[in-house]
Short mmCIF file of C-alpha atoms and ligand atoms in Angstrom, two decimals:
data_model
loop_
_atom_site.label_atom_id
_atom_site.label_comp_id
_atom_site.label_asym_id
_atom_site.label_seq_id
_atom_site.Cartn_x
_atom_site.Cartn_y
_atom_site.Cartn_z
CA MET M 1 22.58 -71.85 18.51
CA ILE M 2 24.38 -69.31 16.34
CA CYS M 3 23.91 -65.49 16.52
CA VAL M 4 24.85 -63.26 13.62
CA LEU M 5 25.14 -59.50 13.80
CA ALA M 6 23.99 -58.38 10.40
CA GLY M 7 23.75 -55.44 7.99
CA GLY M 8 22.32 -55.81 4.51
CA VAL M 9 23.30 -57.57 1.33
CA GLY M 10 26.61 -59.15 2.45
CA ALA M 11 25.14 -60.39 5.74
CA ALA M 12 22.00 -61.78 3.96
CA LYS M 13 24.19 -63.87 1.58
CA PHE M 14 26.34 -65.07 4.50
CA LEU M 15 23.16 -66.07 6.40
CA ARG M 16 21.84 -67.95 3.34
CA GLY M 17 25.13 -69.93 3.32
CA LEU M 18 24.82 -70.57 7.02
CA VAL M 19 21.28 -71.86 6.67
CA ALA M 20 22.57 -74.20 3.95
CA VAL M 21 25.25 -75.77 6.29
CA VAL M 22 23.81 -75.90 9.73
CA GLY M 23 20.70 -78.02 9.16
CA ASP M 24 18.41 -77.75 12.12
CA GLU M 25 20.59 -75.69 14.40
CA LYS M 26 18.87 -72.41 15.38
CA ILE M 27 20.22 -69.17 13.84
CA THR M 28 19.37 -65.73 15.16
CA ALA M 29 20.24 -62.65 13.15
CA ILE M 30 20.33 -59.34 15.01
CA VAL M 31 19.94 -56.68 12.34
CA ASN M 32 20.98 -53.05 11.91
CA THR M 33 18.10 -50.58 11.96
CA GLY M 34 20.18 -47.42 11.55
CA ASP M 35 19.32 -47.32 7.79
CA ASP M 36 15.57 -47.26 8.50
CA LEU M 37 13.50 -44.39 7.15
CA THR M 38 9.97 -43.14 6.75
CA LEU M 39 8.81 -42.23 3.21
CA TYR M 40 5.27 -41.51 2.02
CA GLY M 41 4.19 -42.22 5.66
CA ARG M 42 5.57 -45.77 5.49
CA ARG M 43 8.25 -47.28 7.76
CA ILE M 44 11.05 -48.85 5.60
CA CYS M 45 13.69 -51.18 7.18
CA PRO M 46 16.13 -51.91 4.37
CA ASP M 47 18.53 -54.23 6.24
CA ILE M 48 15.73 -56.23 7.90
CA ASP M 49 13.98 -56.52 4.59
CA THR M 50 17.10 -57.58 2.64
CA VAL M 51 17.80 -60.30 5.17
CA THR M 52 14.04 -61.36 5.23
CA TYR M 53 13.67 -61.40 1.36
CA THR M 54 17.01 -63.23 0.90
CA LEU M 55 16.14 -66.01 3.33
CA ALA M 56 12.52 -66.22 2.11
CA GLY M 57 14.08 -66.83 -1.46
CA VAL M 58 12.31 -63.83 -3.06
CA VAL M 59 15.12 -61.27 -3.13
CA ASN M 60 16.00 -59.49 -6.41
CA PRO M 61 19.20 -61.33 -7.43
CA GLU M 62 20.49 -58.39 -9.45
CA THR M 63 20.46 -55.76 -6.69
CA GLY M 64 20.58 -58.02 -3.62
CA TRP M 65 17.82 -55.95 -2.08
CA GLY M 66 14.11 -55.56 -2.95
CA VAL M 67 11.84 -58.27 -4.38
CA ALA M 68 12.52 -60.31 -7.59
CA ASN M 69 10.16 -59.68 -10.53
CA GLU M 70 8.73 -56.51 -9.01
CA SER M 71 6.23 -54.18 -10.66
CA TYR M 72 6.44 -50.37 -10.29
CA THR M 73 2.86 -49.16 -10.68
CA ILE M 74 2.87 -47.02 -7.54
CA ARG M 75 6.17 -45.48 -8.47
CA ARG M 76 4.79 -44.55 -11.95
CA THR M 77 1.75 -42.97 -10.34
CA LEU M 78 4.06 -40.86 -8.08
CA ILE M 79 6.04 -39.74 -11.19
CA GLU M 80 2.77 -38.84 -13.09
CA LEU M 81 1.77 -36.67 -10.09
CA GLY M 82 5.08 -34.80 -10.40
CA ASP M 83 6.99 -36.43 -7.54
CA THR M 84 10.59 -37.52 -7.87
CA PRO M 85 10.85 -40.77 -5.98
CA TRP M 86 14.61 -41.15 -5.42
CA PHE M 87 14.34 -44.32 -3.43
CA LEU M 88 13.35 -47.29 -5.64
CA LEU M 89 10.34 -49.00 -4.14
CA GLY M 90 8.41 -51.77 -5.92
CA ASP M 91 4.76 -52.57 -5.39
CA ARG M 92 5.27 -55.80 -3.39
CA ASP M 93 7.91 -54.11 -1.22
CA ILE M 94 5.51 -51.23 -0.49
CA GLY M 95 2.85 -53.73 0.56
CA LEU M 96 5.30 -54.96 3.29
CA HIS M 97 5.91 -51.38 4.35
CA MET M 98 2.18 -50.75 4.55
CA PHE M 99 1.71 -53.88 6.73
CA ARG M 100 4.64 -52.90 8.98
CA THR M 101 3.44 -49.35 9.41
CA GLN M 102 -0.13 -50.34 10.14
CA ARG M 103 1.06 -52.77 12.79
CA LEU M 104 3.53 -50.27 14.35
CA CYS M 105 0.75 -47.60 14.51
CA ALA M 106 -1.43 -50.19 16.24
CA GLY M 107 1.21 -50.37 19.00
CA LYS M 108 3.20 -53.50 17.95
CA LYS M 109 6.92 -53.43 18.43
CA LEU M 110 9.24 -53.60 15.36
CA SER M 111 10.58 -56.96 16.66
CA GLU M 112 6.96 -58.31 16.78
CA VAL M 113 6.07 -57.27 13.33
CA THR M 114 9.38 -58.57 11.92
CA ALA M 115 8.68 -61.96 13.46
CA GLU M 116 5.21 -61.91 11.96
CA VAL M 117 6.49 -61.08 8.47
CA CYS M 118 9.25 -63.72 8.73
CA HIS M 119 6.74 -66.37 9.74
CA CYS M 120 4.43 -65.53 6.89
CA LEU M 121 7.26 -65.57 4.30
CA GLY M 122 8.74 -68.80 5.63
CA VAL M 123 12.00 -67.36 6.80
CA PRO M 124 13.90 -70.29 8.52
CA ILE M 125 15.81 -68.15 11.06
CA SER M 126 14.88 -65.63 13.81
CA VAL M 127 15.36 -62.11 12.52
CA ILE M 128 15.47 -59.49 15.35
CA PRO M 129 15.98 -55.79 14.87
CA MET M 130 18.78 -54.34 17.06
CA SER M 131 16.33 -51.93 18.63
CA ASP M 132 12.57 -51.54 18.95
CA SER M 133 12.92 -47.79 19.29
CA PRO M 134 14.18 -45.86 16.20
CA VAL M 135 17.94 -45.25 15.64
CA ALA M 136 18.99 -43.16 12.71
CA THR M 137 22.51 -43.22 11.34
CA LYS M 138 23.67 -39.68 10.32
CA ILE M 139 26.47 -39.06 8.01
CA LEU M 140 28.68 -35.98 8.25
CA THR M 141 29.82 -35.29 4.68
CA GLU M 142 32.21 -32.73 3.22
CA ARG M 143 31.08 -30.56 0.42
CA GLN M 144 33.35 -29.56 -2.48
CA ASP M 145 33.98 -26.10 -0.90
CA GLY M 146 35.17 -27.86 2.32
CA SER M 147 32.05 -27.10 4.36
CA LEU M 148 30.28 -29.91 6.26
CA LYS M 149 26.73 -31.17 5.85
CA GLU M 150 24.98 -33.90 7.89
CA MET M 151 22.80 -36.18 5.85
CA ASP M 152 20.30 -38.90 6.70
CA PHE M 153 21.73 -42.30 5.89
CA GLN M 154 19.71 -42.96 2.69
CA GLU M 155 20.20 -39.35 1.60
CA TYR M 156 23.92 -40.11 1.57
CA PHE M 157 23.75 -43.65 0.37
CA VAL M 158 21.06 -43.61 -2.33
CA ALA M 159 20.24 -40.02 -3.16
CA ASN M 160 23.99 -39.07 -3.30
CA HIS M 161 25.24 -42.47 -4.46
CA HIS M 162 27.52 -42.68 -1.38
CA GLU M 163 29.86 -40.28 -3.27
CA PRO M 164 30.43 -37.48 -0.69
CA VAL M 165 33.54 -37.72 1.47
CA VAL M 166 32.51 -38.87 4.95
CA ARG M 167 33.96 -36.98 7.96
CA GLY M 168 31.89 -38.48 10.72
CA VAL M 169 29.14 -40.97 11.58
CA ARG M 170 26.77 -40.82 14.49
CA TYR M 171 23.78 -42.90 15.52
CA ASP M 172 20.83 -40.69 16.55
CA GLY M 173 18.68 -42.26 19.27
CA ILE M 174 21.32 -44.84 20.27
CA GLU M 175 21.32 -43.91 24.01
CA ALA M 176 17.61 -44.72 24.15
CA ALA M 177 17.91 -47.82 21.92
CA SER M 178 15.89 -50.77 23.24
CA PRO M 179 17.28 -54.06 22.02
CA PRO M 180 14.55 -56.70 22.24
CA PRO M 181 15.22 -59.02 25.22
CA GLN M 182 15.21 -62.04 22.93
CA ALA M 183 18.16 -60.49 21.04
CA LEU M 184 20.13 -60.18 24.31
CA SER M 185 19.25 -63.67 25.51
CA ALA M 186 20.22 -65.19 22.14
CA LEU M 187 23.57 -63.32 22.28
CA GLY M 188 24.21 -64.36 25.84
CA GLU M 189 23.27 -68.05 25.30
CA CYS M 190 24.43 -68.98 21.81
CA ASP M 191 27.47 -71.17 21.03
CA ARG M 192 28.93 -68.88 18.44
CA ILE M 193 28.59 -65.24 17.54
CA ILE M 194 29.50 -64.12 14.08
CA ILE M 195 29.89 -60.54 12.89
CA ALA M 196 28.77 -60.74 9.25
CA PRO M 197 30.65 -59.25 6.34
CA SER M 198 28.96 -55.85 6.51
CA ASN M 199 30.26 -52.26 6.62
CA PRO M 200 31.97 -51.99 10.04
CA LEU M 201 30.97 -48.30 10.55
CA LEU M 202 27.68 -47.99 8.75
CA SER M 203 26.07 -51.43 9.37
CA ILE M 204 27.85 -53.14 12.35
CA GLY M 205 28.79 -49.74 14.03
CA PRO M 206 25.16 -49.07 15.07
CA LEU M 207 24.81 -52.56 16.57
CA LEU M 208 28.11 -52.18 18.57
CA ALA M 209 26.92 -48.74 19.71
CA VAL M 210 24.01 -50.30 21.58
CA ASP M 211 25.41 -50.60 25.13
CA ALA M 212 23.66 -53.77 26.08
CA ILE M 213 24.82 -55.51 22.89
CA ALA M 214 28.46 -54.32 23.32
CA GLU M 215 28.61 -55.42 26.91
CA ILE M 216 27.53 -59.04 26.01
CA LEU M 217 30.03 -59.12 23.08
CA ARG M 218 32.90 -57.98 25.38
CA ALA M 219 32.14 -60.71 27.81
CA ARG M 220 31.81 -63.29 25.04
CA ARG M 221 34.81 -62.16 22.89
CA SER M 222 36.22 -65.66 22.68
CA ALA M 223 32.92 -66.96 21.16
CA CYS M 224 32.91 -64.34 18.43
CA ILE M 225 34.41 -64.35 15.01
CA ALA M 226 34.02 -61.51 12.47
CA VAL M 227 34.12 -61.72 8.74
CA SER M 228 36.00 -58.98 6.86
CA PRO M 229 33.88 -56.99 4.39
CA LEU M 230 37.12 -56.19 2.54
CA ILE M 231 38.87 -58.35 -0.08
CA GLY M 232 42.27 -57.06 -1.13
CA GLY M 233 41.55 -53.86 0.82
CA LYS M 234 38.49 -53.17 -1.30
CA ALA M 235 34.81 -53.44 -0.47
CA VAL M 236 32.87 -56.05 -2.32
CA LYS M 237 29.96 -53.62 -2.47
CA GLY M 238 29.31 -50.14 -1.12
CA PRO M 239 31.44 -47.38 0.48
CA ALA M 240 33.23 -49.35 3.21
CA ALA M 241 36.74 -48.81 1.79
CA ASP M 242 36.31 -45.06 1.22
CA ILE M 243 34.86 -44.50 4.74
CA LEU M 244 37.59 -46.58 6.45
CA THR M 245 40.08 -44.47 4.53
CA SER M 246 38.58 -41.13 5.36
CA LEU M 247 37.85 -41.87 9.08
CA HIS M 248 40.64 -44.39 9.92
CA ALA M 249 43.45 -43.55 7.42
CA GLN M 250 43.48 -46.83 5.65
CA SER M 251 41.17 -49.46 4.20
CA THR M 252 42.76 -52.68 5.35
CA VAL M 253 41.75 -55.80 7.37
CA THR M 254 44.11 -54.44 10.06
CA THR M 255 41.81 -51.40 10.42
CA VAL M 256 38.81 -53.77 10.62
CA ALA M 257 40.55 -55.82 13.26
CA SER M 258 41.34 -52.73 15.29
CA LEU M 259 37.64 -51.73 15.24
CA TYR M 260 36.44 -55.16 16.26
CA ARG M 261 39.24 -56.34 18.59
CA GLU M 262 37.18 -55.62 21.75
CA TYR M 263 34.39 -57.82 20.55
CA CYS M 264 35.86 -60.72 18.66
CA SER M 265 38.87 -63.04 18.98
CA SER M 266 39.24 -63.88 15.36
CA LEU M 267 38.68 -62.35 11.94
CA ALA M 268 38.13 -64.21 8.69
CA ILE M 269 40.22 -62.59 5.91
CA ASP M 270 40.74 -63.39 2.28
CA PRO M 271 44.03 -64.86 1.01
CA GLN M 272 44.61 -61.54 -0.77
CA ASP M 273 44.98 -59.90 2.68
CA SER M 274 46.88 -62.69 4.38
CA ASP M 275 50.12 -60.62 4.42
CA GLU M 276 48.42 -58.68 7.33
CA SER M 277 48.10 -61.81 9.53
CA VAL M 278 51.05 -60.69 11.69
CA GLN M 279 49.36 -57.21 12.33
CA LEU M 280 46.14 -59.03 13.34
CA GLN M 281 47.96 -61.25 15.70
CA ALA M 282 49.62 -58.31 17.23
CA LEU M 283 46.15 -56.85 17.89
CA GLY M 284 45.16 -60.12 19.60
CA VAL M 285 42.86 -61.10 16.71
CA ALA M 286 43.52 -64.52 15.22
CA PRO M 287 43.33 -64.56 11.40
CA LEU M 288 41.34 -67.21 9.70
CA VAL M 289 42.46 -67.08 5.99
CA THR M 290 39.76 -68.28 3.65
CA ASN M 291 38.11 -67.22 0.32
CA LEU M 292 35.61 -64.52 1.16
CA TRP M 293 33.91 -64.28 -2.26
CA MET M 294 30.25 -65.14 -2.15
CA ARG M 295 29.37 -65.21 -5.87
CA THR M 296 27.41 -68.44 -5.82
CA PRO M 297 25.33 -70.38 -3.19
CA GLN M 298 28.22 -72.89 -3.14
CA GLU M 299 30.66 -70.12 -2.18
CA GLU M 300 28.23 -68.68 0.46
CA ALA M 301 28.04 -72.13 2.08
CA LYS M 302 31.73 -72.86 1.88
CA LEU M 303 32.50 -69.55 3.69
CA ALA M 304 29.86 -70.16 6.30
CA LYS M 305 31.24 -73.67 6.93
CA ARG M 306 34.78 -72.35 7.31
CA VAL M 307 33.76 -69.59 9.59
CA LEU M 308 31.81 -71.96 11.84
CA HIS M 309 34.35 -74.73 11.97
CA GLY M 310 37.68 -72.97 11.37
N1 FO1 F 401 19.68 -49.03 -2.71
C1 FO1 F 401 19.95 -48.21 -3.76
O1 FO1 F 401 21.21 -48.06 -4.07
N2 FO1 F 401 18.97 -47.51 -4.38
C2 FO1 F 401 17.71 -47.63 -4.06
O2 FO1 F 401 16.80 -46.90 -4.67
C3 FO1 F 401 17.33 -48.44 -2.93
C4 FO1 F 401 16.03 -48.66 -2.59
C5 FO1 F 401 15.68 -49.64 -1.56
C6 FO1 F 401 14.46 -49.89 -1.25
C7 FO1 F 401 14.16 -50.85 -0.28
C8 FO1 F 401 15.16 -51.50 0.30
O3 FO1 F 401 14.86 -52.49 1.38
C9 FO1 F 401 16.51 -51.22 0.05
C10 FO1 F 401 16.85 -50.36 -0.97
N3 FO1 F 401 18.14 -50.04 -1.32
C11 FO1 F 401 18.36 -49.14 -2.28
C12 FO1 F 401 19.24 -50.65 -0.57
C13 FO1 F 401 19.61 -49.89 0.68
O4 FO1 F 401 19.63 -48.47 0.52
C14 FO1 F 401 20.97 -50.17 1.14
O5 FO1 F 401 21.50 -51.40 0.54
C15 FO1 F 401 21.13 -50.45 2.61
O6 FO1 F 401 20.42 -49.50 3.42
C16 FO1 F 401 22.56 -50.53 3.04
O7 FO1 F 401 22.74 -51.71 3.78
#
């Protein structure tokens, strides 16, 4: 059994590659919930939904999130009513949020609803939220005049196009986070743990901040390999490079290794970053040099195979 700690788009593509190479072997994805939000009374779990839609084969291939061939009737109604919907939600996606919210209000756990959705959509792996209780990633940003403003994750990421300079990140609710027991048993019993190519501070950070998850990872460090989200020091998508620079001085695979060294014994890096292999070894993290681009299903599967088998 393989366990993957996952954020959104990069993790979903990696998981799709993994499914293509492992055949019947069981895969469990433990997914970040720090990006979750409530809008129009509906609970939205972007990273869980991105992984779910990707593995169900219905994801929008242009964005990497949301559903392919969506309609936007509800959004148009909101605009006609004078609302300014800053978070792009399609009709089918909203249907899922309605289902989830209804179930949560009826007393179901997020992990139960997620399993139900994955079963209905034919997702071939177990998708488990990192916590059944809400955790909210908060971003401390710097305004142009130098003053600081804390934003909700999606306010920073979507409404402000992840442009503000980030001065801090915290995970609200993390002390009370309740990782589903099946996530902890999967982590404890699996043969391999993989940290997906996701943002180390915004996507993987919340997972590692859950005490029970961090504790198992530390104990199972030798079974864990991480995949760098950086290629040539740059993020494939999103603000990882900017945030690593503002919070940790530089956006390099050495910085990624220093953030993960407690939890994993090796790090997959791209040939463009292989000149940092010596620094990784000095940190006690073995470099696995391999092409990290996932532009096609073939590249996704090739990366997954390399990460699994070295
Ligand atoms: N990302 C955007 O850049 N703009 C959006 O309007 C947006 C809407 C959205 C709706 C549902 C969903 O599941 C994801 C959505 N995302 C959107 C992606 C999401 O904000 C981020 O990719 C993740 O939270 C970061 O992993």
